Short mmCIF file of C-alpha atoms and ligand atoms in Angstrom, two decimals:
data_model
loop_
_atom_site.label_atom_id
_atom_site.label_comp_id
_atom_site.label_asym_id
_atom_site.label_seq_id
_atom_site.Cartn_x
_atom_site.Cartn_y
_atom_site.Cartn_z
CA UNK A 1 -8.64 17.26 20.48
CA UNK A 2 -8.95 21.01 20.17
CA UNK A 3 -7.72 22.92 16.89
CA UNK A 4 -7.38 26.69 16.59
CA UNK A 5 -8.24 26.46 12.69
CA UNK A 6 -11.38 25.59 11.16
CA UNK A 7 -9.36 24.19 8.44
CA UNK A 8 -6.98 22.53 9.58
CA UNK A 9 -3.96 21.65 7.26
CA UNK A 10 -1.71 18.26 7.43
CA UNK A 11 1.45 18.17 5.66
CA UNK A 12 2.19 15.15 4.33
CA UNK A 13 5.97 13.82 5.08
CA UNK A 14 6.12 11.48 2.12
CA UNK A 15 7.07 14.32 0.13
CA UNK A 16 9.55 16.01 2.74
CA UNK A 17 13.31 15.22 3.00
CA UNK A 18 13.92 11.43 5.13
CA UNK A 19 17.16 12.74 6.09
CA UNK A 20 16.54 16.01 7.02
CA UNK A 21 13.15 15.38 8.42
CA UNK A 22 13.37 17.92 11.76
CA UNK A 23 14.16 20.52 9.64
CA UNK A 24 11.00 19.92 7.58
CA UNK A 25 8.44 19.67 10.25
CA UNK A 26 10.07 22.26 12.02
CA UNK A 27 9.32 24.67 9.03
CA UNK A 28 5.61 23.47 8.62
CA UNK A 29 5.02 23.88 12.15
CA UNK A 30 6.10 27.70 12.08
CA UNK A 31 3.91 27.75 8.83
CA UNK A 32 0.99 27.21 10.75
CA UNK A 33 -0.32 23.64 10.05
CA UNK A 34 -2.49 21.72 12.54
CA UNK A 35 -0.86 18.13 12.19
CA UNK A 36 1.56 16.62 10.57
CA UNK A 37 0.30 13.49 8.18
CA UNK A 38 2.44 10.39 8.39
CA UNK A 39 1.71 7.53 5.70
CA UNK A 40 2.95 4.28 6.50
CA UNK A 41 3.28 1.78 3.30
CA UNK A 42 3.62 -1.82 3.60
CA UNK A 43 4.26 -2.79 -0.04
CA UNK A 44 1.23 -5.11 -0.09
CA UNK A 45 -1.59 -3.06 0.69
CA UNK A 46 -0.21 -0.27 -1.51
CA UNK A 47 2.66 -1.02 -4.42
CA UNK A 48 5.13 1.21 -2.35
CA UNK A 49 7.06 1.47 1.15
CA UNK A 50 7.08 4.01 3.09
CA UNK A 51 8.26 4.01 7.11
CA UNK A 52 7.21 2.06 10.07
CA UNK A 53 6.40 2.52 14.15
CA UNK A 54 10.73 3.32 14.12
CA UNK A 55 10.25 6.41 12.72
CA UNK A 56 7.20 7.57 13.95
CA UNK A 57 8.95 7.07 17.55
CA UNK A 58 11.78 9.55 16.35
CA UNK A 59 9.61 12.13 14.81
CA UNK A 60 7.39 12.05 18.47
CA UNK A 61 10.36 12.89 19.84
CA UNK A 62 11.30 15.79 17.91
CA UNK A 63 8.27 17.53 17.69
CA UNK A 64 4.81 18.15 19.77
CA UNK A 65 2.68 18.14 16.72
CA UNK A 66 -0.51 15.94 16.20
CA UNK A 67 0.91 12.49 14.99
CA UNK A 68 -2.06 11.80 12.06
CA UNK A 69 -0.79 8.19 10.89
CA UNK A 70 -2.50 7.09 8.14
CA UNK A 71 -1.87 3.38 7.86
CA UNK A 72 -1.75 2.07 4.11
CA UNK A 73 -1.29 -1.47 5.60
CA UNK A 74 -2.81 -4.67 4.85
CA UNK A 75 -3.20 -5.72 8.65
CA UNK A 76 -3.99 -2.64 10.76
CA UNK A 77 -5.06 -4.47 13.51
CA UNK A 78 -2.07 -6.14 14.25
CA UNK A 79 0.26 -3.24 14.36
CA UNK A 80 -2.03 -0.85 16.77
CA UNK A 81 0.11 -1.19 19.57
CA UNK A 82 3.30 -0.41 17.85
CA UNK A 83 1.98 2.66 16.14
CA UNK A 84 0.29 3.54 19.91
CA UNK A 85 3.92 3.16 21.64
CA UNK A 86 5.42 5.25 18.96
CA UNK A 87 3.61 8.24 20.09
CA UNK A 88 1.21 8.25 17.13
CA UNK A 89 -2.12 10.96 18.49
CA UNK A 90 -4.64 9.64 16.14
CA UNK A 91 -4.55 6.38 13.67
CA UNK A 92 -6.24 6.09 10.28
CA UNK A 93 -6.76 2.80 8.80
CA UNK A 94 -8.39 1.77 5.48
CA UNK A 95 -11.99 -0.53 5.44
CA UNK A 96 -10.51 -2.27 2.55
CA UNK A 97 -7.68 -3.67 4.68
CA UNK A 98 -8.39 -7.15 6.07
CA UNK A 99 -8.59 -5.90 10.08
CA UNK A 100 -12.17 -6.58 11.41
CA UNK A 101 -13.49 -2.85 11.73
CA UNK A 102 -15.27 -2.95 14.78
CA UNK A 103 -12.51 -4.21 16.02
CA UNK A 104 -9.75 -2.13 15.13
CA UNK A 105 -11.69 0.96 15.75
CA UNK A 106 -11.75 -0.79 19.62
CA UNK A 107 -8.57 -1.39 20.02
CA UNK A 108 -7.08 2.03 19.24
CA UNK A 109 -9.22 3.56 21.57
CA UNK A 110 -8.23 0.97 24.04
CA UNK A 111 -4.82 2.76 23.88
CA UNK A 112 -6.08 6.04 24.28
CA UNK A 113 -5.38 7.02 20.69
CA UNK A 114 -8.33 8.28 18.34
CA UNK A 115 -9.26 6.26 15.39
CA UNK A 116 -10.27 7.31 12.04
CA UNK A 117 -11.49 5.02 9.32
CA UNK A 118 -10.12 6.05 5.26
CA UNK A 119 -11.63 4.93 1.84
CA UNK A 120 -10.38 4.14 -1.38
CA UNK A 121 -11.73 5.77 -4.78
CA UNK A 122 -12.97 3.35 -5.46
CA UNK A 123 -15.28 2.93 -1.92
CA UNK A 124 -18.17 4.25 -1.84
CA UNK A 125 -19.03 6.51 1.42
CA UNK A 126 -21.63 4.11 2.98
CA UNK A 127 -18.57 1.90 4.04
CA UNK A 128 -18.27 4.26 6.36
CA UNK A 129 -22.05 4.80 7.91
CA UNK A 130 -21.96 2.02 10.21
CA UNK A 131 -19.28 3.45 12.26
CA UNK A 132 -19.35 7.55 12.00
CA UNK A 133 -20.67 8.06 15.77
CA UNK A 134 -17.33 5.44 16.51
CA UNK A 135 -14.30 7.61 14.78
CA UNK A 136 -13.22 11.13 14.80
CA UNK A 137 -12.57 11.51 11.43
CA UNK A 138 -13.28 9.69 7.89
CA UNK A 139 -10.38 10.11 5.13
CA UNK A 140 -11.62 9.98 1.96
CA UNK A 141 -8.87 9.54 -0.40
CA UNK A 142 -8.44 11.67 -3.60
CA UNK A 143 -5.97 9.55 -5.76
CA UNK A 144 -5.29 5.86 -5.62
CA UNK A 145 -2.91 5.38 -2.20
CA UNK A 146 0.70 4.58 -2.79
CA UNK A 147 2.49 7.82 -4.43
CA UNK A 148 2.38 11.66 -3.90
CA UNK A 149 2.04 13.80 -6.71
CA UNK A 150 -0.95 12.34 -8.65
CA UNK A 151 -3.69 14.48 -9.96
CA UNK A 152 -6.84 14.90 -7.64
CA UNK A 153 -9.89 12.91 -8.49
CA UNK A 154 -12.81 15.42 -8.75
CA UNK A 155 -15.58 12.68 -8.83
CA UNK A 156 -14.65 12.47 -5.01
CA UNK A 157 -16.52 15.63 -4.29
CA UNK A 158 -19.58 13.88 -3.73
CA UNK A 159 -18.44 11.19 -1.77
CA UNK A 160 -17.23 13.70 0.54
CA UNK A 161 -20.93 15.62 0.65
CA UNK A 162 -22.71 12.22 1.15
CA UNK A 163 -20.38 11.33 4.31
CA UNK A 164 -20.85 15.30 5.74
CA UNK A 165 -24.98 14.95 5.39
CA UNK A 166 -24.63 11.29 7.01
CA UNK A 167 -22.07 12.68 9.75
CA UNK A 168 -24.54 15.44 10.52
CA UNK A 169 -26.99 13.59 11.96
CA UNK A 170 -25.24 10.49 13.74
CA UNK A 171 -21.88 12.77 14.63
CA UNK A 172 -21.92 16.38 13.71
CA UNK A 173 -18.11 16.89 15.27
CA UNK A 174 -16.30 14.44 12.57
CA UNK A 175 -13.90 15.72 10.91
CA UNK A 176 -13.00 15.10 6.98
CA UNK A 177 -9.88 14.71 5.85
CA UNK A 178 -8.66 14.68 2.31
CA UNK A 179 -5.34 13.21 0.69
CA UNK A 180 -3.81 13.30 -2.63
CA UNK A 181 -3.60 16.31 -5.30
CA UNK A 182 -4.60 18.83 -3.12
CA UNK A 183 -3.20 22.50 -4.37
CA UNK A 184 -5.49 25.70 -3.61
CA UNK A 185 -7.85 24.96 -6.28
CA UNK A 186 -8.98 21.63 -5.51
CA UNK A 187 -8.66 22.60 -1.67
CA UNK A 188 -11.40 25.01 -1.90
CA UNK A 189 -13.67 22.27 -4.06
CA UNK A 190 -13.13 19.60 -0.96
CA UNK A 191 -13.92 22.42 1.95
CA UNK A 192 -16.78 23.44 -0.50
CA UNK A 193 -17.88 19.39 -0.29
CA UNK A 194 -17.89 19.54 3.52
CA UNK A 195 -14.12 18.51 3.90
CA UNK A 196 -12.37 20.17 6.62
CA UNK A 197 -8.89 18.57 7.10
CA UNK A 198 -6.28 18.78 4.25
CA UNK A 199 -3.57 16.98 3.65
CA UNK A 200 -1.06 18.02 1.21
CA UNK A 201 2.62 16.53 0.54
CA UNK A 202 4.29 17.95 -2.79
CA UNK A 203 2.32 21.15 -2.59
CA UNK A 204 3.57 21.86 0.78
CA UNK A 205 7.16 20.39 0.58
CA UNK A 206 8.16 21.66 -3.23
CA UNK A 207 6.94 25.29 -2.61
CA UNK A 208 9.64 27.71 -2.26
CA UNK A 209 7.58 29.65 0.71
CA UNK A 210 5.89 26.96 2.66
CA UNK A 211 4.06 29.67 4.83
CA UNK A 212 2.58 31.06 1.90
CA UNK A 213 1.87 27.42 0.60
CA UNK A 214 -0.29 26.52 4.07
CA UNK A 215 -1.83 29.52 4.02
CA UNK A 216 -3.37 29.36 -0.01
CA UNK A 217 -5.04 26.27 1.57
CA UNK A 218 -7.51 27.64 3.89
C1 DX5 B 301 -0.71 8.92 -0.94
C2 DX5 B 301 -0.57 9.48 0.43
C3 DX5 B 301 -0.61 10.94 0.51
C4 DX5 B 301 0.43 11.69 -0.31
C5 DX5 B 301 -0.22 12.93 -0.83
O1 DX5 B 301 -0.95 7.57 -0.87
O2 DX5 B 301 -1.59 8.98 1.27
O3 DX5 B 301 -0.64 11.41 1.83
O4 DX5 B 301 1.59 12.01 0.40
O5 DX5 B 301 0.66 13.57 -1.68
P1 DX5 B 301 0.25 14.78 -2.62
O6 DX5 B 301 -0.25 15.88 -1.75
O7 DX5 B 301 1.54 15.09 -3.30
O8 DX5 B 301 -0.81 14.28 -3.58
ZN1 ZN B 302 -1.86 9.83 3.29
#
């Protein structure tokens, strides 16, 4: 997957308008972002619910932007397929969830989707090691999963170094996303750390000029 931006913004939907959702993506796509960031919530694996493979199929059809699901689910494995179907372009899942890794990681490439692997705060970044030359991308989070709005965690920094210096030598082209209180400030702390995928939901979606609210990102 090829991206015109170094940093390359993903606007969270969790913090756009369900019921006018074209509308929103339409106006972050002419802002400029690179994907559009879709969590899915089960209630179980997070305390909140979000959307399922339904929507995801609707919002494929509406727009050609890069589908970045991030799956707050307690059973990734088993819902691959549907998320595949559904149009989804890449598919993050969490190693705390109870899906065998190696296995998940498999699967979604079996359907020609590309996997990325997320952490909790409270994961450290050598979860990840084992399978960095496997995924295109490693999400670290920056709050707990479940809500948007919540202040950024800046003891995340470097977890976020320690997975770019490990990713240098075993897969120098992964990328690192970030989710969860990221405003222009604490953008330019994560980017600093080696991050170079943002995703942002209230920022994006409660600023009066979203253009201008992309752009302070980079
Ligand atoms: C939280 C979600 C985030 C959330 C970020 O569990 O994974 O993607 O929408 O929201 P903000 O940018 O408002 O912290
Ligand atoms: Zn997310």
């Amino acid at each position: 997957m090829e991206f015109k931006n170094k940093i390359k913004i993903s606007p969270s939907i969790l913090s756009a308008d369900y019921a006018a959702l074209r509308e929103d993506i339409e106006k972050v796509k002419i802002a400029g972002a690179d994907m559009l960031h879709v969590d899915v919530m089960d209630g179980h694996f997070v305390p909140n619910i979000s959307i399922g493979p339904p929507v995801v199929k609707s919002i494929r059809k509406s727009t050609d932007m890069v589908l970045d699901c991030h799956l707050m689910i307690s059973d990734p494995y088993d819902y691959i397929d549907a998320f595949a179907k559904s149009g989804a372009d890449l598919i993050a899942f969490h190693v705390e969830s109870n899906s065998n890794i190696g296995e998940t990681i498999e699967k979604i490439k079996s359907t020609g989707v590309l996997p990325a692997l997320v952490v909790k705060p409270k994961t450290p970044a050598e979860a990840v090691f084992p399978y960095l030359k496997d995924i295109v991308m490693v999400l670290v989070m920056t709050v707990e999963p479940g809500f948007g709005g919540q202040s950024f965690m800046e003891d995340m920094l470097p977890k976020i170094k320690a997975i770019r210096e490990e990713a240098s030598k075993t897969n120098p082209s992964l990328m690192i996303q970030v989710d969860g209180g990221i405003v222009p400030e604490t953008a330019k702390l994560c980017i600093d750390a080696g991050a170079d995928v943002l995703v942002s939901g209230s920022y994006i979606f409660g600023a009066e000029n979203i253009t201008e609210a992309v752009n302070s990102l980079r």
